[in-house]
PDB file of C-alpha atoms in Angstrom:
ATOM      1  CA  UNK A   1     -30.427  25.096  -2.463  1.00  0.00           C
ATOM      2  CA  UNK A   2     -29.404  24.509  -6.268  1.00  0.00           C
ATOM      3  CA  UNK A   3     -28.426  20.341  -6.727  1.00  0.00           C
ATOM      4  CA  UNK A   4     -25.018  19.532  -5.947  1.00  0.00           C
ATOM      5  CA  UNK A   5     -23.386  16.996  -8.084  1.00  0.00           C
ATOM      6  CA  UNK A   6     -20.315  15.029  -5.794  1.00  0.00           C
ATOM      7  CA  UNK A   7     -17.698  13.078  -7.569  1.00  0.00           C
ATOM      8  CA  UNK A   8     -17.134  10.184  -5.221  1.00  0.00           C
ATOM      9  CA  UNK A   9     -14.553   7.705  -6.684  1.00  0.00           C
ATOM     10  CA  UNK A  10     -15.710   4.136  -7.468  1.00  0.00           C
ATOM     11  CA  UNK A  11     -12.233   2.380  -6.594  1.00  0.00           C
ATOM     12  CA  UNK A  12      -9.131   2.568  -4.479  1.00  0.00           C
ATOM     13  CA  UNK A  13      -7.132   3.093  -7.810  1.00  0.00           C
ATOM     14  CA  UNK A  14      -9.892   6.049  -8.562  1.00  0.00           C
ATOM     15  CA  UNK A  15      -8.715   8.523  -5.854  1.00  0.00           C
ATOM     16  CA  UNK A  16      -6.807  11.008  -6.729  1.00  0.00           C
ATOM     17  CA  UNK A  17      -3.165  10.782  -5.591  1.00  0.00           C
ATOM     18  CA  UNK A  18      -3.343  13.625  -2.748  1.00  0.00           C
ATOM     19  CA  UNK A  19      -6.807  12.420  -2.238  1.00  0.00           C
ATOM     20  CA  UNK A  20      -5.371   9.378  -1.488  1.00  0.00           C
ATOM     21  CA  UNK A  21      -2.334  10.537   0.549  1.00  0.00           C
ATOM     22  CA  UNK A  22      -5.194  12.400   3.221  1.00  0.00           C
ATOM     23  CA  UNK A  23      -7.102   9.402   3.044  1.00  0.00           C
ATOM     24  CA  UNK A  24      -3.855   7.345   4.127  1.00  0.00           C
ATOM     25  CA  UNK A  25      -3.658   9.523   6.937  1.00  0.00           C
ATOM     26  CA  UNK A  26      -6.759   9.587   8.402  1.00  0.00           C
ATOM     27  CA  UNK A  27      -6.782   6.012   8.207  1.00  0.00           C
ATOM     28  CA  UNK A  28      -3.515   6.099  10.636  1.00  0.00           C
ATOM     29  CA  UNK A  29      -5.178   8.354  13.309  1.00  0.00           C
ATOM     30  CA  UNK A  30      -6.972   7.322  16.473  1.00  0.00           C
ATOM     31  CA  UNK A  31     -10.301   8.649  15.541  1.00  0.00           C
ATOM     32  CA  UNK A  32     -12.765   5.834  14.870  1.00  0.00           C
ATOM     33  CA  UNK A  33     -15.832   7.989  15.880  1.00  0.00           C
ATOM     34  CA  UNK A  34     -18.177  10.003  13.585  1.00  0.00           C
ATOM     35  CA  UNK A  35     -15.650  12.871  12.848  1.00  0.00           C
ATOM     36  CA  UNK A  36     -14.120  10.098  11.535  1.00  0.00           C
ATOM     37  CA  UNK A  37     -16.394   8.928   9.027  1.00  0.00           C
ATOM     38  CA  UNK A  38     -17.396  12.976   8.426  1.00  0.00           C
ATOM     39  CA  UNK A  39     -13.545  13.586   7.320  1.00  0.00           C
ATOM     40  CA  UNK A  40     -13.521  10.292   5.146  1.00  0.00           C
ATOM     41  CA  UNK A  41     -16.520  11.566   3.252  1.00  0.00           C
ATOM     42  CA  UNK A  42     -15.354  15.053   2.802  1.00  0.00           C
ATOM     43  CA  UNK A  43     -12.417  13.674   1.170  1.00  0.00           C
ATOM     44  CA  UNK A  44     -13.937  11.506  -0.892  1.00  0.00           C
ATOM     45  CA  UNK A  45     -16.146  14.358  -2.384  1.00  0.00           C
ATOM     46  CA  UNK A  46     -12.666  15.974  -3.077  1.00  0.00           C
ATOM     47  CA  UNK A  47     -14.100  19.010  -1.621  1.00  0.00           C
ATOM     48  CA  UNK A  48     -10.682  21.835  -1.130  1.00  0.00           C
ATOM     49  CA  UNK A  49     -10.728  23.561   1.618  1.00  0.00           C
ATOM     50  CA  UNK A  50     -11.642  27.432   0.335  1.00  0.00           C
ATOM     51  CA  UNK A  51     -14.629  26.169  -0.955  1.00  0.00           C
ATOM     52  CA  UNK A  52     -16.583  27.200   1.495  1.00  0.00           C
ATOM     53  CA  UNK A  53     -20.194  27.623  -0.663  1.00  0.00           C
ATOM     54  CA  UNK A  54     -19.140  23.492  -1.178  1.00  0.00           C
ATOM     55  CA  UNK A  55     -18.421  22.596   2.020  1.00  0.00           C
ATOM     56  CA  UNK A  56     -21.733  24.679   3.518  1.00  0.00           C
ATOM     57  CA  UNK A  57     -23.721  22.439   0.955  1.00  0.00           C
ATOM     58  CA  UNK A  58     -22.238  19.082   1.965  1.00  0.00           C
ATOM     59  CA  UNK A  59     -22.954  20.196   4.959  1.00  0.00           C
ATOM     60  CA  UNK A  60     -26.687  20.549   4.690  1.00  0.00           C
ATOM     61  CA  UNK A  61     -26.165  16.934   3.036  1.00  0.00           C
ATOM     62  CA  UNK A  62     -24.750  15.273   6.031  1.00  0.00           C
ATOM     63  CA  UNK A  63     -27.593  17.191   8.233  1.00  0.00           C
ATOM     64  CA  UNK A  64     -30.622  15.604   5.838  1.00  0.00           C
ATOM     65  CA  UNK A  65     -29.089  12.135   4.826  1.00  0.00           C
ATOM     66  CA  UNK A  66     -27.409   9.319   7.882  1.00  0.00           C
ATOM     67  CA  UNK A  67     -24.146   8.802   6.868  1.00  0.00           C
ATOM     68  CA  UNK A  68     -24.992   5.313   6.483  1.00  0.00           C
ATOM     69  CA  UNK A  69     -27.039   5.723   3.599  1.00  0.00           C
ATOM     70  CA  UNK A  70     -23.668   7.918   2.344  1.00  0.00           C
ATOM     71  CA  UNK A  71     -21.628   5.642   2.675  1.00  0.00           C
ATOM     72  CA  UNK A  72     -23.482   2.661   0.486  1.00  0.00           C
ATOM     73  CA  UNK A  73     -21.738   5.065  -2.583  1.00  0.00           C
ATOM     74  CA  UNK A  74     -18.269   4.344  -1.330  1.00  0.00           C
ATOM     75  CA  UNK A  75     -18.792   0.919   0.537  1.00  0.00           C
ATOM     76  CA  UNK A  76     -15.867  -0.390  -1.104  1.00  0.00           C
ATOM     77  CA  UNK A  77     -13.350   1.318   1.045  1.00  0.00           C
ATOM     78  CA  UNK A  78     -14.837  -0.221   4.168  1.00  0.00           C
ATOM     79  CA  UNK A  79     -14.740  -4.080   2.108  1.00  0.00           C
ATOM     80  CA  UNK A  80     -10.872  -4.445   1.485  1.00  0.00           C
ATOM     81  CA  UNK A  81      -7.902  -2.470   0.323  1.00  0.00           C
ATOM     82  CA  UNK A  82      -6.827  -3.277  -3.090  1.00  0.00           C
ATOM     83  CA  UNK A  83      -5.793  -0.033  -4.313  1.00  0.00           C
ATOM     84  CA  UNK A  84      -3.054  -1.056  -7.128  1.00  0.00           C
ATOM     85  CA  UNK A  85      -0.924   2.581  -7.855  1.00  0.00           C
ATOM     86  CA  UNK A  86       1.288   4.126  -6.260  1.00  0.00           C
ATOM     87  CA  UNK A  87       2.194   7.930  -5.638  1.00  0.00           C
ATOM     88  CA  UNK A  88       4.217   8.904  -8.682  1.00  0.00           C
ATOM     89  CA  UNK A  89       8.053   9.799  -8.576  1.00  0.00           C
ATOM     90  CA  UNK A  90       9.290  11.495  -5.843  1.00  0.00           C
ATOM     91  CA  UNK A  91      12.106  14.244  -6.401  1.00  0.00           C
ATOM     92  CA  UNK A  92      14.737  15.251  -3.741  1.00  0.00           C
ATOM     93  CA  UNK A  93      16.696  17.997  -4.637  1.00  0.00           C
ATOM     94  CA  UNK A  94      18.118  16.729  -7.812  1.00  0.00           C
ATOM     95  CA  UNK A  95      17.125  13.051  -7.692  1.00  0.00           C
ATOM     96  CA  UNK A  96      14.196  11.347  -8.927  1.00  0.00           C
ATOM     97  CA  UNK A  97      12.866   7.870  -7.441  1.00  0.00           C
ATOM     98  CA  UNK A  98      10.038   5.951  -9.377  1.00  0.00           C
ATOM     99  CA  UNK A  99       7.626   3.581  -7.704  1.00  0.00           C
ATOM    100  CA  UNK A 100       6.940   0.314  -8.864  1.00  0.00           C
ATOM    101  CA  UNK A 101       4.968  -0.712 -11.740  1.00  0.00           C
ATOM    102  CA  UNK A 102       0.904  -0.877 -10.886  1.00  0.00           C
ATOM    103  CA  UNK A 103       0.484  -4.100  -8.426  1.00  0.00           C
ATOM    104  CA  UNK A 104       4.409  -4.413  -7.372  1.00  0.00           C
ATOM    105  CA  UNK A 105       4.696  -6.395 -11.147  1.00  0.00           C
ATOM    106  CA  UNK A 106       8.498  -5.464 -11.103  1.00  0.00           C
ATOM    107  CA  UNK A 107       9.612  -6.656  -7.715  1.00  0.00           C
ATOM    108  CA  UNK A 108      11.998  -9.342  -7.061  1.00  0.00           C
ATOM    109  CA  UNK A 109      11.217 -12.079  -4.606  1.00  0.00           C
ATOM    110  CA  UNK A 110      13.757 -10.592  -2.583  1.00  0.00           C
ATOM    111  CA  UNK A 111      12.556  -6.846  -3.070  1.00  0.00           C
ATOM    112  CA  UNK A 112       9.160  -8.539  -2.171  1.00  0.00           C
ATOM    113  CA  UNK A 113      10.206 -10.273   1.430  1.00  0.00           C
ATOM    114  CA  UNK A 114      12.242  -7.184   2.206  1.00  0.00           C
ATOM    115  CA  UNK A 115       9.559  -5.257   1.450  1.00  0.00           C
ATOM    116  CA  UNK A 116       6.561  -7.281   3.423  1.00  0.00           C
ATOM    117  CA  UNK A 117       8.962  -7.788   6.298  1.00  0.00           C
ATOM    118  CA  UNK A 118       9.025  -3.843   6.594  1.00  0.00           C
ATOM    119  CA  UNK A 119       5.219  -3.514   6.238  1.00  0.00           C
ATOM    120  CA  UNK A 120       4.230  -5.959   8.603  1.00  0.00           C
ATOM    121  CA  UNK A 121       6.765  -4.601  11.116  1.00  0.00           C
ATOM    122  CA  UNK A 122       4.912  -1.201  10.447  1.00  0.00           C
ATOM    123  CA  UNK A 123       1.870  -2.822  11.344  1.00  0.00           C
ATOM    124  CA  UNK A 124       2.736  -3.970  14.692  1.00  0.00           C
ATOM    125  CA  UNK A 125       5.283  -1.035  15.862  1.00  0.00           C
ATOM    126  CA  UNK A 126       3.647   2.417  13.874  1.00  0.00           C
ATOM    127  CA  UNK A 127       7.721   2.599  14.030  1.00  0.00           C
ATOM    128  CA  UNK A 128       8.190   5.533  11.268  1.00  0.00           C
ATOM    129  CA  UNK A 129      11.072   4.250  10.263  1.00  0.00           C
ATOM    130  CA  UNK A 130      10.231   1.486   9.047  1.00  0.00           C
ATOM    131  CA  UNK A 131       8.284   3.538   6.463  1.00  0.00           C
ATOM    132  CA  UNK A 132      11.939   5.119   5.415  1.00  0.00           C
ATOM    133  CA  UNK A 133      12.585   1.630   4.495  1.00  0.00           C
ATOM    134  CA  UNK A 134      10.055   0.768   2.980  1.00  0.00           C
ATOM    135  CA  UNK A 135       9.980   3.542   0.573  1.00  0.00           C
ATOM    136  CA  UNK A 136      13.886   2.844  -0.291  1.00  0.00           C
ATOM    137  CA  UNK A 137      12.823  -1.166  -1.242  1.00  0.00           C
ATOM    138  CA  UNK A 138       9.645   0.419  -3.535  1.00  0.00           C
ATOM    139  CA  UNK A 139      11.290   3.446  -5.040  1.00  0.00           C
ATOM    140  CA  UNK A 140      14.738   3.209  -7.055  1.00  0.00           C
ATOM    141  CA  UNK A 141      16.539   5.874  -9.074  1.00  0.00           C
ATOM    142  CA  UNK A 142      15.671   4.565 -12.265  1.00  0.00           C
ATOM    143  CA  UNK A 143      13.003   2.979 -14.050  1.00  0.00           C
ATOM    144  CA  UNK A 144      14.460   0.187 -15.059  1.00  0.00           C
ATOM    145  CA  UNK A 145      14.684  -1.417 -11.702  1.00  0.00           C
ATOM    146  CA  UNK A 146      18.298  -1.919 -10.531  1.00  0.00           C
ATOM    147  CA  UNK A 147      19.658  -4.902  -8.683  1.00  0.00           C
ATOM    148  CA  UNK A 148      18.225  -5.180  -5.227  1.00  0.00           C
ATOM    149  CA  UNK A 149      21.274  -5.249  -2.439  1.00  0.00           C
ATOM    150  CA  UNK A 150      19.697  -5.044   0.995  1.00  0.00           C
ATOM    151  CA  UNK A 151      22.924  -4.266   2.565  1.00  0.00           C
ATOM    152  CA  UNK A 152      22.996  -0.786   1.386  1.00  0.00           C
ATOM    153  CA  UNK A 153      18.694  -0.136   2.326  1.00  0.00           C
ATOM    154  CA  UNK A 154      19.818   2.412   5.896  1.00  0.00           C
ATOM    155  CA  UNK A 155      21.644   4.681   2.790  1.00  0.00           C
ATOM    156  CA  UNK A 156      19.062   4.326   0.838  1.00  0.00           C
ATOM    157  CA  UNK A 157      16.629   4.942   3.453  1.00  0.00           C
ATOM    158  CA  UNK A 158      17.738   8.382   3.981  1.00  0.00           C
ATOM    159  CA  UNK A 159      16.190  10.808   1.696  1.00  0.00           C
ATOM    160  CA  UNK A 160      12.812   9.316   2.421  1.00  0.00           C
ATOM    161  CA  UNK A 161      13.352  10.425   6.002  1.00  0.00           C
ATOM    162  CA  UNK A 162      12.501  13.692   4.614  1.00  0.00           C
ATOM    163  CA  UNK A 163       8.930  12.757   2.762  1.00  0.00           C
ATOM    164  CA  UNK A 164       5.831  13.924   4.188  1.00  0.00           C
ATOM    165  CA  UNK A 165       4.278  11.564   6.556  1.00  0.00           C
ATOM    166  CA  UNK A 166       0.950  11.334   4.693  1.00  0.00           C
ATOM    167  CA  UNK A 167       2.793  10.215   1.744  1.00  0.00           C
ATOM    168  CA  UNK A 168       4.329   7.562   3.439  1.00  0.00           C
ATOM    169  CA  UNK A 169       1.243   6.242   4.785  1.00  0.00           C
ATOM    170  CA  UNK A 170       0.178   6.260   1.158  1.00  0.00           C
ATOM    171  CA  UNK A 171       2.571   4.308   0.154  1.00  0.00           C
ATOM    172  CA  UNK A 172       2.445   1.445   2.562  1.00  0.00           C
ATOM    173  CA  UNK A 173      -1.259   1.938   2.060  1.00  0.00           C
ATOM    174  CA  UNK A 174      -0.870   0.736  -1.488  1.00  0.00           C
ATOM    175  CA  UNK A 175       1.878  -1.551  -1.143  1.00  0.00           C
ATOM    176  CA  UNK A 176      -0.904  -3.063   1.698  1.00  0.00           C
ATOM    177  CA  UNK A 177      -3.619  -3.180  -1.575  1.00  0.00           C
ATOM    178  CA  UNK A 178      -1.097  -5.132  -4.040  1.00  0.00           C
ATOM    179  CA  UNK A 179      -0.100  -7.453  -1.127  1.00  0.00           C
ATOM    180  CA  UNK A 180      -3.904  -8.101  -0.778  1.00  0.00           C
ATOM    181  CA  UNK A 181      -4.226  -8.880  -4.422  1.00  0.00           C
ATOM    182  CA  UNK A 182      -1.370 -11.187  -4.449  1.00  0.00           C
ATOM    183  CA  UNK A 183      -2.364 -12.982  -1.249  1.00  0.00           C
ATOM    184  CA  UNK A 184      -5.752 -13.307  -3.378  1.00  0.00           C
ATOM    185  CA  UNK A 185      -4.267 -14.799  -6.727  1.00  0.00           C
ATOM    186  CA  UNK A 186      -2.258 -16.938  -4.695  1.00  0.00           C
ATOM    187  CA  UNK A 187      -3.668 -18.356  -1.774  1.00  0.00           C
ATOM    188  CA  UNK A 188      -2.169 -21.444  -1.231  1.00  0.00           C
ATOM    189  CA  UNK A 189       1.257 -19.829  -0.911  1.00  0.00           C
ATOM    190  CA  UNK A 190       0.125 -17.007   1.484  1.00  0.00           C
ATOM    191  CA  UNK A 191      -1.837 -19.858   3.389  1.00  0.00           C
ATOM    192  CA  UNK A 192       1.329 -22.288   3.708  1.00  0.00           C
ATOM    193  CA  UNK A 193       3.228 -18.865   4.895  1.00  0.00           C
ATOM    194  CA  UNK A 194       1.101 -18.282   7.372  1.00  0.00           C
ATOM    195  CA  UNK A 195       1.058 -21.480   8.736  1.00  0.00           C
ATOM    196  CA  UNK A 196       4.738 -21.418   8.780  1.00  0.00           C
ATOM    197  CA  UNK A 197       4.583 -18.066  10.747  1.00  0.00           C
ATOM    198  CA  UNK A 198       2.657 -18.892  13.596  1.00  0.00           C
ATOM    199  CA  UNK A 199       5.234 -21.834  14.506  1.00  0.00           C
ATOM    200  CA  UNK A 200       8.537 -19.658  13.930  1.00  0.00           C
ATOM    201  CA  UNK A 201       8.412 -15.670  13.041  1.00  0.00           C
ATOM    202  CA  UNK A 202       9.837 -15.963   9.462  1.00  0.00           C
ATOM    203  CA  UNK A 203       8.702 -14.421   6.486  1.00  0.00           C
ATOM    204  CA  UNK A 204       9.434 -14.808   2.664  1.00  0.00           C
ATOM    205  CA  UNK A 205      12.943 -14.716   3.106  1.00  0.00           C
ATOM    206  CA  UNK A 206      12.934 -17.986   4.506  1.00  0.00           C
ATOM    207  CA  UNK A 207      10.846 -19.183   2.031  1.00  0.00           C
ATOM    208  CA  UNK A 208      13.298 -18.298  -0.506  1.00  0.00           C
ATOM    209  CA  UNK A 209      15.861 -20.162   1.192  1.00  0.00           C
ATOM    210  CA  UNK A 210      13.929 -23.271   1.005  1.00  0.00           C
ATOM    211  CA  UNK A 211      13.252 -22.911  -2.283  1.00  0.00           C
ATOM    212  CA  UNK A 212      17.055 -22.952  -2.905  1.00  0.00           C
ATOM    213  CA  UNK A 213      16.966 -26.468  -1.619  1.00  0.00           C
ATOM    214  CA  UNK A 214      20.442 -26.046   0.751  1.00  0.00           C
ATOM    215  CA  UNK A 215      22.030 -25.197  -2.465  1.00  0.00           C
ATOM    216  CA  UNK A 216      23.536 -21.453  -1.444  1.00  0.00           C
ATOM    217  CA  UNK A 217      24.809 -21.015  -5.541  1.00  0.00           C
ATOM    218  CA  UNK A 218      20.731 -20.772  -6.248  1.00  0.00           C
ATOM    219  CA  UNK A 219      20.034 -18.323  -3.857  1.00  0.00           C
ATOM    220  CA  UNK A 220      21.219 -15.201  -5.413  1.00  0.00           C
ATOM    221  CA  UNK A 221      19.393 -16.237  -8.819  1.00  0.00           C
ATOM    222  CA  UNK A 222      16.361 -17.272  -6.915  1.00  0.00           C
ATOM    223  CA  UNK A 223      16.148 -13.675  -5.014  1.00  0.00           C
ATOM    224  CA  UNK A 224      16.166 -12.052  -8.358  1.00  0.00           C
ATOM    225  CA  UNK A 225      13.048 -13.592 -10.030  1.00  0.00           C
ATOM    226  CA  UNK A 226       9.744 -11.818 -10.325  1.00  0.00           C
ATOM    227  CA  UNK A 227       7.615 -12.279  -7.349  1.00  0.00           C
ATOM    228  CA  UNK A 228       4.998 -13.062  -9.866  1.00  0.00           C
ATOM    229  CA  UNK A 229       6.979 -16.299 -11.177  1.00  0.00           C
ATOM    230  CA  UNK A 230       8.372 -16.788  -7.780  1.00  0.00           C
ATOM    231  CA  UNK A 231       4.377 -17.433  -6.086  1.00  0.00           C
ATOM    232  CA  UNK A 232       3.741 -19.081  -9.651  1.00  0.00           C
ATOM    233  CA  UNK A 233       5.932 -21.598  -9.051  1.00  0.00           C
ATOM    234  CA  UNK A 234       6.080 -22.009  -5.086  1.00  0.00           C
ATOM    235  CA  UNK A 235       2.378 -22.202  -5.725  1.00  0.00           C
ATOM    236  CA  UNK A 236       2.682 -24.826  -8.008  1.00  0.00           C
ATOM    237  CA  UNK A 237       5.328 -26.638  -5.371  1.00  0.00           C
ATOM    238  CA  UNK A 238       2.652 -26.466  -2.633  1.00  0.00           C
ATOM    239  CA  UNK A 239       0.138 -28.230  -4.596  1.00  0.00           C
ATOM    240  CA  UNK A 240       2.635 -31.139  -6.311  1.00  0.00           C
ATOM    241  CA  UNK A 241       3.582 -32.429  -2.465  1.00  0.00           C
ATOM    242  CA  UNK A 242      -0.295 -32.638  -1.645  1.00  0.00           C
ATOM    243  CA  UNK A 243      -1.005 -35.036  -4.248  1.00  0.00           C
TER     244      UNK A 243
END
């Protein structure tokens, strides 16, 4: 057999986008056996279906090598998700919605506990529709990133009813990665949040609210800043009523 040369990527933020998309899926399914982990490295290798000559070699691959020894090429995917892109614009009929910028550095705090709310939701349910939603907080009709009004999100919702389900999955799957890289940079907040949650079943909305201090005329300007500066300073908040 001549050598065979596979392209494994190094990163989450390596894969290719409908490399990424299948992987998204798989990770949804039930299988946790070794089909499982025969698919995952298949699609890794980026191997496309008709290429059967490729697909006979990996084959012989898989027969001569354990898939553990594989898998120390791509151990990151098994360590933590933190897979900062997303799937580029989507285009229905006419329209055309852009994600976010790399690592949600647009969103609003009040895109941001919309948005979480939605994913964790997900989590617990595998409720598709709360992937609709989801997708209307992340994608908007511009790139400049409009005003955020959660009262209109089921209108919003509805083209992305119509979205292929693996791309969905990909895009929770990397809103999932930036959450993990915020909860990372800013682990105080995420830590008090938690805490918070496991008394009463409130998210960052809440938080918001408190940091409007009862006074309603801050809330609206409050929603609207950068998540970024919003952790920055509730961060910053945390630590100040420790000392």
């Amino acid at each position: 057999m001549k050598s065979l040369k596979l392209y494994i990527p190094e990163t989450w933020d390596k894969m290719k986008e409908k490399q990424f998309e299948r992987i998204a899926f798989l990770f949804n399914t039930s299988e946790t056996n070794t089909l499982f982990y025969i698919k995952l490295f298949f699609l890794l290798t980026g191997v496309k279906w008709w290429q059967f000559s490729r697909k006979a070699k990996l084959r012989i691959v898989l027969r001569n090598y354990p898939l553990s020894d594989l898998q120390k090429n791509y151990e990151f995917i098994f360590k933590e998700n933190n897979r900062t892109v997303f799937p580029k614009s989507i285009k229905f009929k006419k329209k055309k919605f852009f994600p976010p910028q790399n690592n949600i550095a647009d969103l609003s705090a009040d895109e941001f506990a919309v948005a979480d709310d939605l994913h964790i939701k997900w989590r617990k349910t595998k409720n598709i529709e709360f992937l609709y939603y989801l997708a209307a907080v992340l994608y908007t009709v511009s790139k400049e990133r409009p005003v955020f009004n959660k009262n209109n999100l089921h209108q919003y919702a509805i083209p992305f009813s119509k979205l292929p389900v693996c791309k969905l999955l990909a895009i929770e799957l990397a809103y999932f990665g930036c959450k993990n890289n915020l909860v990372k940079r800013f682990s105080e907040a995420f830590k008090e949040n938690k805490t918070r949650s496991n008394k009463k079943q409130y998210g960052f909305s809440k938080v918001i609210l408190s940091m409007a201090k009862g006074d309603l005329s801050k809330l609206e300007s409050i929603k609207k800043v950068n998540i970024y500066s919003f952790l920055e300073q509730f961060e910053e908040d945390l630590k100040s009523a420790k000392k």
